[in-house]
Short mmCIF file of C-alpha atoms in Angstrom, two decimals:
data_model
loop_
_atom_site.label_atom_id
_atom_site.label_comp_id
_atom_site.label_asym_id
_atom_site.label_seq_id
_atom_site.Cartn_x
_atom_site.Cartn_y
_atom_site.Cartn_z
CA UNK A 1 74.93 78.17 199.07
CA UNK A 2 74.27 75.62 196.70
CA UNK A 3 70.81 77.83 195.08
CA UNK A 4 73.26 80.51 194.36
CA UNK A 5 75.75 78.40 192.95
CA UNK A 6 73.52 76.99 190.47
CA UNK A 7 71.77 80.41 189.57
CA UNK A 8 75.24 81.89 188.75
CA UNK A 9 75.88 78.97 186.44
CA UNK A 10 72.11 79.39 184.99
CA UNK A 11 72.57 83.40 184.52
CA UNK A 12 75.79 82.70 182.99
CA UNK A 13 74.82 79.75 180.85
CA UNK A 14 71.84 81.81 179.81
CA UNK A 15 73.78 84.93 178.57
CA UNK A 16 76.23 81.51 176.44
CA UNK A 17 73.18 80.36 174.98
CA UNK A 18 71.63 84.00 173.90
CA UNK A 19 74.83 85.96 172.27
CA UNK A 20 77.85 82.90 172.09
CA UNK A 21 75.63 80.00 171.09
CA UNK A 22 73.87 81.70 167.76
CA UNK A 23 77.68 81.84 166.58
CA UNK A 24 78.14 77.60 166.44
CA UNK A 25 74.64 77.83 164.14
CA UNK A 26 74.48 75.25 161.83
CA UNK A 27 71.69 75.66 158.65
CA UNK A 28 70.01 77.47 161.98
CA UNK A 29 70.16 74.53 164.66
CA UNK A 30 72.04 75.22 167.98
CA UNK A 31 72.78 73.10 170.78
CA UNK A 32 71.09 73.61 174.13
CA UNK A 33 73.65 74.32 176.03
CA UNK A 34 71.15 74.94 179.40
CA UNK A 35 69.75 71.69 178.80
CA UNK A 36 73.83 69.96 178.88
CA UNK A 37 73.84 71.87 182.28
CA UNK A 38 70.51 70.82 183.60
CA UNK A 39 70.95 67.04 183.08
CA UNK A 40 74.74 66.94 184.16
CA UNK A 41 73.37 68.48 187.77
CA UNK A 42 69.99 66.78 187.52
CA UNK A 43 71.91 63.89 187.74
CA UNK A 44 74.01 64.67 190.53
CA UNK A 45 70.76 65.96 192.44
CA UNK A 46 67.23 64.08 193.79
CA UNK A 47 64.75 64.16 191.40
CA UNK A 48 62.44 66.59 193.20
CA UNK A 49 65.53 69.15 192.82
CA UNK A 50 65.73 68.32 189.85
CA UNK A 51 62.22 68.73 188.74
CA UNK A 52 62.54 72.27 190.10
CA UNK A 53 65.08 73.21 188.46
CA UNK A 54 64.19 72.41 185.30
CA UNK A 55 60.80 73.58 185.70
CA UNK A 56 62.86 77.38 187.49
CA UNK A 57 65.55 77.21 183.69
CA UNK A 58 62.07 77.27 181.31
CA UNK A 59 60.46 79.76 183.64
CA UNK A 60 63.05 82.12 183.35
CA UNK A 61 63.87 81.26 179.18
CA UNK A 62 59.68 81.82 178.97
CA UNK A 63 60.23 85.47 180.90
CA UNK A 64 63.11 86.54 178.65
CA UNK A 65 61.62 85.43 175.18
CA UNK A 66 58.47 85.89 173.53
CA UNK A 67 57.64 82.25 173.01
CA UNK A 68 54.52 80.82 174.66
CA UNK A 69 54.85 81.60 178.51
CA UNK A 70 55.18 77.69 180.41
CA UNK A 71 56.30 75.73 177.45
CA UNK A 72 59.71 75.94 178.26
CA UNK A 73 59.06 75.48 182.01
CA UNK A 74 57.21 72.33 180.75
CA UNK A 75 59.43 70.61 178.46
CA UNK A 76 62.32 71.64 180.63
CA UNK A 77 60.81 69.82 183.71
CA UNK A 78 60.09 66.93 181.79
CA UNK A 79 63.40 66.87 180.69
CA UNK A 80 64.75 66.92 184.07
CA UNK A 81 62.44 64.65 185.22
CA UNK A 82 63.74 61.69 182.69
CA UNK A 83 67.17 62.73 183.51
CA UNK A 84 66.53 62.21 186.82
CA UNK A 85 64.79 59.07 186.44
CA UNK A 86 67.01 57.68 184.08
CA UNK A 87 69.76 58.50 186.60
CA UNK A 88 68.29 57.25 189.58
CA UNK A 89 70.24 54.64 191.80
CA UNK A 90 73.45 54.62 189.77
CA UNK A 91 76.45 56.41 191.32
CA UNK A 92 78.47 55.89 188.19
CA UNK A 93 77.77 58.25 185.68
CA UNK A 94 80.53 58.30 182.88
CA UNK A 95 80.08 60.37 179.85
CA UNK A 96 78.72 57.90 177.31
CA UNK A 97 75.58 57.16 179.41
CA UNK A 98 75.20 60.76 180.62
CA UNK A 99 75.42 61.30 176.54
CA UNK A 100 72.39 59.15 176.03
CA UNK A 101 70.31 60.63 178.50
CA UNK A 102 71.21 63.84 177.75
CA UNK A 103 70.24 62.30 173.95
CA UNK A 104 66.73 61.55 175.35
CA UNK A 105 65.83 64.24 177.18
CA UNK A 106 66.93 66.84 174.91
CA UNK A 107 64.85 64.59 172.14
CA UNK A 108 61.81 65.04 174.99
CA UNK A 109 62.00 68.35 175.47
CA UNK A 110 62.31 69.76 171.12
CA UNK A 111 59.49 67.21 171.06
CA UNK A 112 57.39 69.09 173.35
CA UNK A 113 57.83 72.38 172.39
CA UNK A 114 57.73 71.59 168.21
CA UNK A 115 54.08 70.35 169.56
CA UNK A 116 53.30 73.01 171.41
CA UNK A 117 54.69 75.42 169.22
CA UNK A 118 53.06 73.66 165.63
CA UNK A 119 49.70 72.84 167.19
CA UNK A 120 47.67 74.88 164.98
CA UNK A 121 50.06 74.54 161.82
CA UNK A 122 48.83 71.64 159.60
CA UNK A 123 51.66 69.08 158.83
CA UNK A 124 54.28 71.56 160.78
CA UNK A 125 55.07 69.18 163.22
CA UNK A 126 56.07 65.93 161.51
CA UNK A 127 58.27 68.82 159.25
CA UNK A 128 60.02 70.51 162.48
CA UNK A 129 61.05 67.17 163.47
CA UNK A 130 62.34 65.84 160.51
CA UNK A 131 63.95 69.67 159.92
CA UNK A 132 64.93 70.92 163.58
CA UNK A 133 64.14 68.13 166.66
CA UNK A 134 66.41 65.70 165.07
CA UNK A 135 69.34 67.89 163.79
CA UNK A 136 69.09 69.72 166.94
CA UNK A 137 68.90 66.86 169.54
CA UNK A 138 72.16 65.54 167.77
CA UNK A 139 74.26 68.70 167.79
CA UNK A 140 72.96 68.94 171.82
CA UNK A 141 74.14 65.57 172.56
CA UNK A 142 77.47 65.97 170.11
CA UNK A 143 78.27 69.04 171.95
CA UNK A 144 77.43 67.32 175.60
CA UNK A 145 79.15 64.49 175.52
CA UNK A 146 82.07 66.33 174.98
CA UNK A 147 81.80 68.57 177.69
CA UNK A 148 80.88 65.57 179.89
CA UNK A 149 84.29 63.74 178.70
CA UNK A 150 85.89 67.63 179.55
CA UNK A 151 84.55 67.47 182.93
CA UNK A 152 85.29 63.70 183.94
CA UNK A 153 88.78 63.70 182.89
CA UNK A 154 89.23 67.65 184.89
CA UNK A 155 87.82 65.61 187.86
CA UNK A 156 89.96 62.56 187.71
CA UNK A 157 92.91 65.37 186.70
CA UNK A 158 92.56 67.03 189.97
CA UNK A 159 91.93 64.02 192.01
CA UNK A 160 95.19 62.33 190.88
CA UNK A 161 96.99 65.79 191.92
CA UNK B 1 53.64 64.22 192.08
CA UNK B 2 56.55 67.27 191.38
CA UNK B 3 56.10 66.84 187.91
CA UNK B 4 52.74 67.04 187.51
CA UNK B 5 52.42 70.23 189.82
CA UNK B 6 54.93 71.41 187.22
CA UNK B 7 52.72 70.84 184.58
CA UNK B 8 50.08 71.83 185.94
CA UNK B 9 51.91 75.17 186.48
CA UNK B 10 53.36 75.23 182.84
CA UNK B 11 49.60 74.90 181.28
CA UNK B 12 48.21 77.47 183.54
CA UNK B 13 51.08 79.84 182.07
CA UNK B 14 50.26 79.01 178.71
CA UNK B 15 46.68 79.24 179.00
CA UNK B 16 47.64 82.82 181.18
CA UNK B 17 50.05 83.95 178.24
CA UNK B 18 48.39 87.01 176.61
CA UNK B 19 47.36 88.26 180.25
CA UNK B 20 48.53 91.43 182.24
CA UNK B 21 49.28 88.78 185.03
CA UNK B 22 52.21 86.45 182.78
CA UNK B 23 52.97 89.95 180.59
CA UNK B 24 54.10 92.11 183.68
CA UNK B 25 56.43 89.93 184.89
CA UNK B 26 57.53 88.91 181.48
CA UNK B 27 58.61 92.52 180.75
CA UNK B 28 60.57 92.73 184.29
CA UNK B 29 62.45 89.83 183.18
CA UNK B 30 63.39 90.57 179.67
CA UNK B 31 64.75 94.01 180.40
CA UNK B 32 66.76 92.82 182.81
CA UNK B 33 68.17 89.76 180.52
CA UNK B 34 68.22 92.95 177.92
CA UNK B 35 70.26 94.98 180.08
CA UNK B 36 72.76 91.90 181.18
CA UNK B 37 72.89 90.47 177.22
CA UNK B 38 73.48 94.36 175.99
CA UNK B 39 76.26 94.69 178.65
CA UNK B 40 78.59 91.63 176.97
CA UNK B 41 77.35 91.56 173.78
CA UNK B 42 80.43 92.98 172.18
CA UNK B 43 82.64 89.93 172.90
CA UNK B 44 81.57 88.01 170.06
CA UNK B 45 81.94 91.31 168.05
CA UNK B 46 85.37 92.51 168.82
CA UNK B 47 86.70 90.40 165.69
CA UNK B 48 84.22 91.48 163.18
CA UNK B 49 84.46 94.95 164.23
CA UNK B 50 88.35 94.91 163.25
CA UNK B 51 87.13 93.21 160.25
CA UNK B 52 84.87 96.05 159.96
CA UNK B 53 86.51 98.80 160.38
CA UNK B 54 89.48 97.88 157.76
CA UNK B 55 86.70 97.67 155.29
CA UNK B 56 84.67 100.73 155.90
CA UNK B 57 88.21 102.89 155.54
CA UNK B 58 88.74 101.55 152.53
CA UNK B 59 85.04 102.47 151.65
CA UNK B 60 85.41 105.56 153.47
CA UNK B 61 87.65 107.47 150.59
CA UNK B 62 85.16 106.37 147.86
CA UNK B 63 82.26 107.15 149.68
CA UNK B 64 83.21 111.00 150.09
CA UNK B 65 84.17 111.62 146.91
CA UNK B 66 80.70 110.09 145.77
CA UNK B 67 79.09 112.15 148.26
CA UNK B 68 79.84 115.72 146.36
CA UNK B 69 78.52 114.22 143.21
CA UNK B 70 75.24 113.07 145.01
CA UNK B 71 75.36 116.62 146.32
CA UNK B 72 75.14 117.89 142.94
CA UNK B 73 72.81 115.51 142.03
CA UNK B 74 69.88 116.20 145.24
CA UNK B 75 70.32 119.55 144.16
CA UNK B 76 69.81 119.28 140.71
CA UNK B 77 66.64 117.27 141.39
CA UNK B 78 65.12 119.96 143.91
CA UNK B 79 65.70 122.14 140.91
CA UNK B 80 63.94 120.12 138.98
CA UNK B 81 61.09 119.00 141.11
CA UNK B 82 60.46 122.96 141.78
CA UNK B 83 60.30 123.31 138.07
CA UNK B 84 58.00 120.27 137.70
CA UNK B 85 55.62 121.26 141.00
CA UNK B 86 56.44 117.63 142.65
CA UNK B 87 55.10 117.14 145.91
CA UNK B 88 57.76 116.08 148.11
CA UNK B 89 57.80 112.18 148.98
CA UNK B 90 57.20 111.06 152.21
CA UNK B 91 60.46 109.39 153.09
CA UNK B 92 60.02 106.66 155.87
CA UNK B 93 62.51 106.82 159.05
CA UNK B 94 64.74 104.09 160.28
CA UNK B 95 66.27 103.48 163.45
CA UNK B 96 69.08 101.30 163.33
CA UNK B 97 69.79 98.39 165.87
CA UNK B 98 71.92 95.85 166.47
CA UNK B 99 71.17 92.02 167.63
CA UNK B 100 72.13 91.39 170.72
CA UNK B 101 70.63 88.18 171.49
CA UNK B 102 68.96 85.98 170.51
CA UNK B 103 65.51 83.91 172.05
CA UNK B 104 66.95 80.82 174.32
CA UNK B 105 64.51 78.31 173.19
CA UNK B 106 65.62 75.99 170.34
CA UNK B 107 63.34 77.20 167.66
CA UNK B 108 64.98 80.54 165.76
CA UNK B 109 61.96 82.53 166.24
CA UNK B 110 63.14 85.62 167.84
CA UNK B 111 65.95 88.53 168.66
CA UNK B 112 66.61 90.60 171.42
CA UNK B 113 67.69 94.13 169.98
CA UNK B 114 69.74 97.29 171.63
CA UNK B 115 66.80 99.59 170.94
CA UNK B 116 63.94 100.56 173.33
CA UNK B 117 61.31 102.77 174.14
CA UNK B 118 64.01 105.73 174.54
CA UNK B 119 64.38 105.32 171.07
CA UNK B 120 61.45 105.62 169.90
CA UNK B 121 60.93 101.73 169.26
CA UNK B 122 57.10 100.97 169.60
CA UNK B 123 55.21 97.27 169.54
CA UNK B 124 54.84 96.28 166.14
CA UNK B 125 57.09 98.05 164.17
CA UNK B 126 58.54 96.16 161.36
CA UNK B 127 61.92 95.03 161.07
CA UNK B 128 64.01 94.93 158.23
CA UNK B 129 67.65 95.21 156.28
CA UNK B 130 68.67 95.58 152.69
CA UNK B 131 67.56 92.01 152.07
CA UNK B 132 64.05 92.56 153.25
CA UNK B 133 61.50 91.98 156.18
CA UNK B 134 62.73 90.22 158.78
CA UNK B 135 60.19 90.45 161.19
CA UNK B 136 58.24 92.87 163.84
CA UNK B 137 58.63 94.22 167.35
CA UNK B 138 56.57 92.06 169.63
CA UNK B 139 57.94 93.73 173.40
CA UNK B 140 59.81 96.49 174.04
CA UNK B 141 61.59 97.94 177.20
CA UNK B 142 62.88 100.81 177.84
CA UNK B 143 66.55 100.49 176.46
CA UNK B 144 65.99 96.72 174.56
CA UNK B 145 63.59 95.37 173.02
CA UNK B 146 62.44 91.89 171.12
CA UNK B 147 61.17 91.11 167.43
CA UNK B 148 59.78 88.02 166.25
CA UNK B 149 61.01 86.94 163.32
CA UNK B 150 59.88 85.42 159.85
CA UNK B 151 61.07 82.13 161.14
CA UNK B 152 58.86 82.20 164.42
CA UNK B 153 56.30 79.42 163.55
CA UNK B 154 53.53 81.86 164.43
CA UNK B 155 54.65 84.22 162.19
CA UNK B 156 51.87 85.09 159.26
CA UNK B 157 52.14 88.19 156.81
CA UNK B 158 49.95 89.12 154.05
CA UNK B 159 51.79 89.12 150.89
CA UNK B 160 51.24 89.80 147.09
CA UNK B 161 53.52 88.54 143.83
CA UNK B 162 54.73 91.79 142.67
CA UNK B 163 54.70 91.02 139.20
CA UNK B 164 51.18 90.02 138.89
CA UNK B 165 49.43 91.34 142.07
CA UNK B 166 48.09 88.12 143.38
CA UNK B 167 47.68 87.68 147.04
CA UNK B 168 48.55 85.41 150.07
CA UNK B 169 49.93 84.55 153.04
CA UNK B 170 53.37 83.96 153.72
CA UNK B 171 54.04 81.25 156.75
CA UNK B 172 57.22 80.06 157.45
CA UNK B 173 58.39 76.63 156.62
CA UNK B 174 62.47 75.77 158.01
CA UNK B 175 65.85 77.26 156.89
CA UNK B 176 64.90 80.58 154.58
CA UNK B 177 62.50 78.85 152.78
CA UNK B 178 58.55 80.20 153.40
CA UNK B 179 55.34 78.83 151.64
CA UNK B 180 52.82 81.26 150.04
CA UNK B 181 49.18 80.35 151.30
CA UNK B 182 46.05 80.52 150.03
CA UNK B 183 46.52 81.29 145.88
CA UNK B 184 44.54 79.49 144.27
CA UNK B 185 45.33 77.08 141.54
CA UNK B 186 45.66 79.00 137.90
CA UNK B 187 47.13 81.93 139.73
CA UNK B 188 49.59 83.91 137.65
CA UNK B 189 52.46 83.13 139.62
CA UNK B 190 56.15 82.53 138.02
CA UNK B 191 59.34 80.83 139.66
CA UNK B 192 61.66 83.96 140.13
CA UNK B 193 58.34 85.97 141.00
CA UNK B 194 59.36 88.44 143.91
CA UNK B 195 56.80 88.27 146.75
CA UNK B 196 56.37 91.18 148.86
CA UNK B 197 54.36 92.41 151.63
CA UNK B 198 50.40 93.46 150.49
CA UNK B 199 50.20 96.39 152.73
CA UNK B 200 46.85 94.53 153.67
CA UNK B 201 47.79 94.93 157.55
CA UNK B 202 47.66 97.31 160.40
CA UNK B 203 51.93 96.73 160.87
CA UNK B 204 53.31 96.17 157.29
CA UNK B 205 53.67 98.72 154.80
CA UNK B 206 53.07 97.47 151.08
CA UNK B 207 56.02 96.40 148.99
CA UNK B 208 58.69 94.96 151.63
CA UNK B 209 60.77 92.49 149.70
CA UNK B 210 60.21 88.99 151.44
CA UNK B 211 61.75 86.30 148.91
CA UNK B 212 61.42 84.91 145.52
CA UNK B 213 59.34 81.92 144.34
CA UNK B 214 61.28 79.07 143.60
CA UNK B 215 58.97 76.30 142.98
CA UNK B 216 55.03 76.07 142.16
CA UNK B 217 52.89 72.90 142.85
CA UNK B 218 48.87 72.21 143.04
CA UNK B 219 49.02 71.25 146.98
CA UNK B 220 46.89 67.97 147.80
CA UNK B 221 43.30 69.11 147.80
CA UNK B 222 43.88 70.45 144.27
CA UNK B 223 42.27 74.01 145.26
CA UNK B 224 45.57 75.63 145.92
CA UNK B 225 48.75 75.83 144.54
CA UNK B 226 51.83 75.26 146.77
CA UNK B 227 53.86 78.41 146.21
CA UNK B 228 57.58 78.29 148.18
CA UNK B 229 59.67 80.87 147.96
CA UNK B 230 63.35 81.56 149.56
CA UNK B 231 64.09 84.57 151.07
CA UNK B 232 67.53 86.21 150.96
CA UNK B 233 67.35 87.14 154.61
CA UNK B 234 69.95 84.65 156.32
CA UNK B 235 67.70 84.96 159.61
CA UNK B 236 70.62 82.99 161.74
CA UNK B 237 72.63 85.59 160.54
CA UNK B 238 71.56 89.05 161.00
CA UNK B 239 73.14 91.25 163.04
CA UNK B 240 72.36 94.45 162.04
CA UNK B 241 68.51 95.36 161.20
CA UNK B 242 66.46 98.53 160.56
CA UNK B 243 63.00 99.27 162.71
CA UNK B 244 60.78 101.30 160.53
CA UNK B 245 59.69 104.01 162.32
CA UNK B 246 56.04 105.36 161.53
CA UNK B 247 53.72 107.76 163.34
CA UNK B 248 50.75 105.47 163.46
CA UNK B 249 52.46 101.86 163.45
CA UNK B 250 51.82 101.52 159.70
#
């Protein structure tokens, strides 16, 4: 029950970031709105799971785009991977520390695929960085955390009811 | 030990990416994305389609009674051309499209249009608007298909400075800004120059409007000059673009 729950949210979070997303552009950066979903349930899951489904997000994002086929399977696992790591024994997860992992695994994963993607483009990388990993990492974390502060106070919201 | 199996995975993929093995199921997938984007693409369009349609009325009742003049005009030309002997140009077709995605990954590198194979939408066929080239079709399906654009960091194109003739190659660099490759140093080359494409290229047809040159530099090694130019494509922006439609891809 549980797969299907999280592919709905992954088809539907897909079709956000491809037509909605592009709309909240800023100079051309957008937030990652898959990768807010992938480390707020990476946390919440082992890390195996959660290695899987980060790894199952890129596959499908390197299917529907022309981009290099496994990059974003890659830097999506590894993503997933330090969320899961970073999230590992602690039961408490309020929004400010979800905010910095989600701040360093987003950073992780626009690393991985500016250096996949600028390998053979002298001096590219250090530029995307400076010009689309940073700006983009903070707009993905900006955007998270509030979400994450959305979604803790729903929860307490309906407990208290 | 799960991570590395997915690594291990993700580099097989990568090093499997131009195969019939990664490409099949590649085109599987992004029809069916296609299909599922093209189905609720016109939320985010509702509001710019009332914009739309409030300003097309009003260009409606200019545009007709401009139409009998051209009329008058097209006629008066085939007059004239019959007089003259003119061969008659060979006109290029267009089919229009409309954006309705866009790629997922962070990097602005490609769109995912309402146009397929039904349409007569081949693999590279260049893409373009009233600004100038935006990019070329790199998959298509049968009903959607995807271009890579200028921005895709992969992206080359043979160029020339229409002014002056010289040639290069135009590379993306962030934003709309591109860099002009490969002119060397003493080049006539002027900021405000209009670079187009060379028509040195199996895809591009000569004289596509990329951007203009806005500053000139010797680059580091002193051999070349460092030529960027802006173009007036908005690439984060474009909704609407035109796939040039030619018999032989060129």
């Amino acid at each position: 029950m549980i797969f299907f729950k999280t592919l709905f949210y992954l088809i539907v979070l897909f079709i956000v970031q491809s037509i909605f997303v592009p709309h909240l552009a800023i100079q051309g950066v957008t937030p990652d709105v898959l990768l807010i979903f992938l480390v707020y349930w990476g946390c919440r899951i082992n890390r195996f799971s959660s290695v899987v489904l980060g790894f199952l997000t890129g596959f499908m994002q390197d299917m529907s785009g022309d981009s290099v086929a496994g990059l974003f399977a890659l830097s999506k696992s590894i993503a997933c991977f330090i969320a899961a790591s970073l999230t590992r024994n602690r039961y408490e997860l309020n929004p400010n520390f979800l905010g910095f992992v989600l701040f360093i695994a987003t950073l992780s994963h626009h690393l991985v695929c500016a250096f996949v993607e600028y390998m053979n483009v002298s001096s590219g990388f250090f530029l995307s960085v400076l010009r689309y990993v940073i700006p983009s990492t903070f707009y993905t974390v900006f955007i998270g955390t509030g979400v994450y502060y959305l979604t803790n106070w729903m929860q307490h919201h309906i407990r208290r009811k | 030990m799960c991570l590395g199996c997915a690594i291990g995975v993700s580099i097989l993929l990568m090093s499997l990416d131009q195969k019939p093995l990664v490409q099949f199921p590649r085109k599987g997938f992004s029809n069916a994305f296609g299909f599922l984007q093209e189905s609720v693409s016109w939320i985010p369009r509702m509001t710019k389609v009332y914009r739309e349609n409030q300003h097309l009325l009003n260009q409606l009742s200019h545009t007709a009674f401009r139409e009998d003049q051209y009329q008058e005009v097209i006629l008066e030309n085939q007059r004239l051309r019959k007089l003259l002997e003119f061969k008659e140009r060979n006109l290029f077709e267009f089919i229009p499209a409309e954006v309705i995605g866009r790629g997922t990954g962070g990097l602005p590198g490609s769109i995912h249009l309402n146009i397929g194979s039904k349409d007569g939408c081949r693999k590279n066929m260049v893409l373009l608007n009233d600004k100038g080239l935006i990019g070329k079709i790199v998959s298509v399906g049968p009903s959607t298909s995807i271009g890579q654009l200028v921005t895709d960091p992969n992206f080359r194109v043979s160029a020339k400075v229409q002014r002056s003739r010289v040639l290069g190659i135009v590379r993306w660099m962030f934003g709309n800004i591109c860099q002009l490759d490969g002119v060397v140093q003493r080049s006539d080359v002027q900021i405000g120059d209009l670079i187009v494409t060379s028509g040195y290229s199996n895809i591009y047809h000569s004289g596509i409007a990329i951007g203009r040159v806005f500053e000139i530099a010797p680059d580091k090694e002193g051999l070349f000059l460092r030529i960027l130019l802006r173009t007036e494509v908005d690439f984060g922006k474009v909704e609407e673009v035109f796939v040039l439609k030619t018999q032989d891809n060129r």
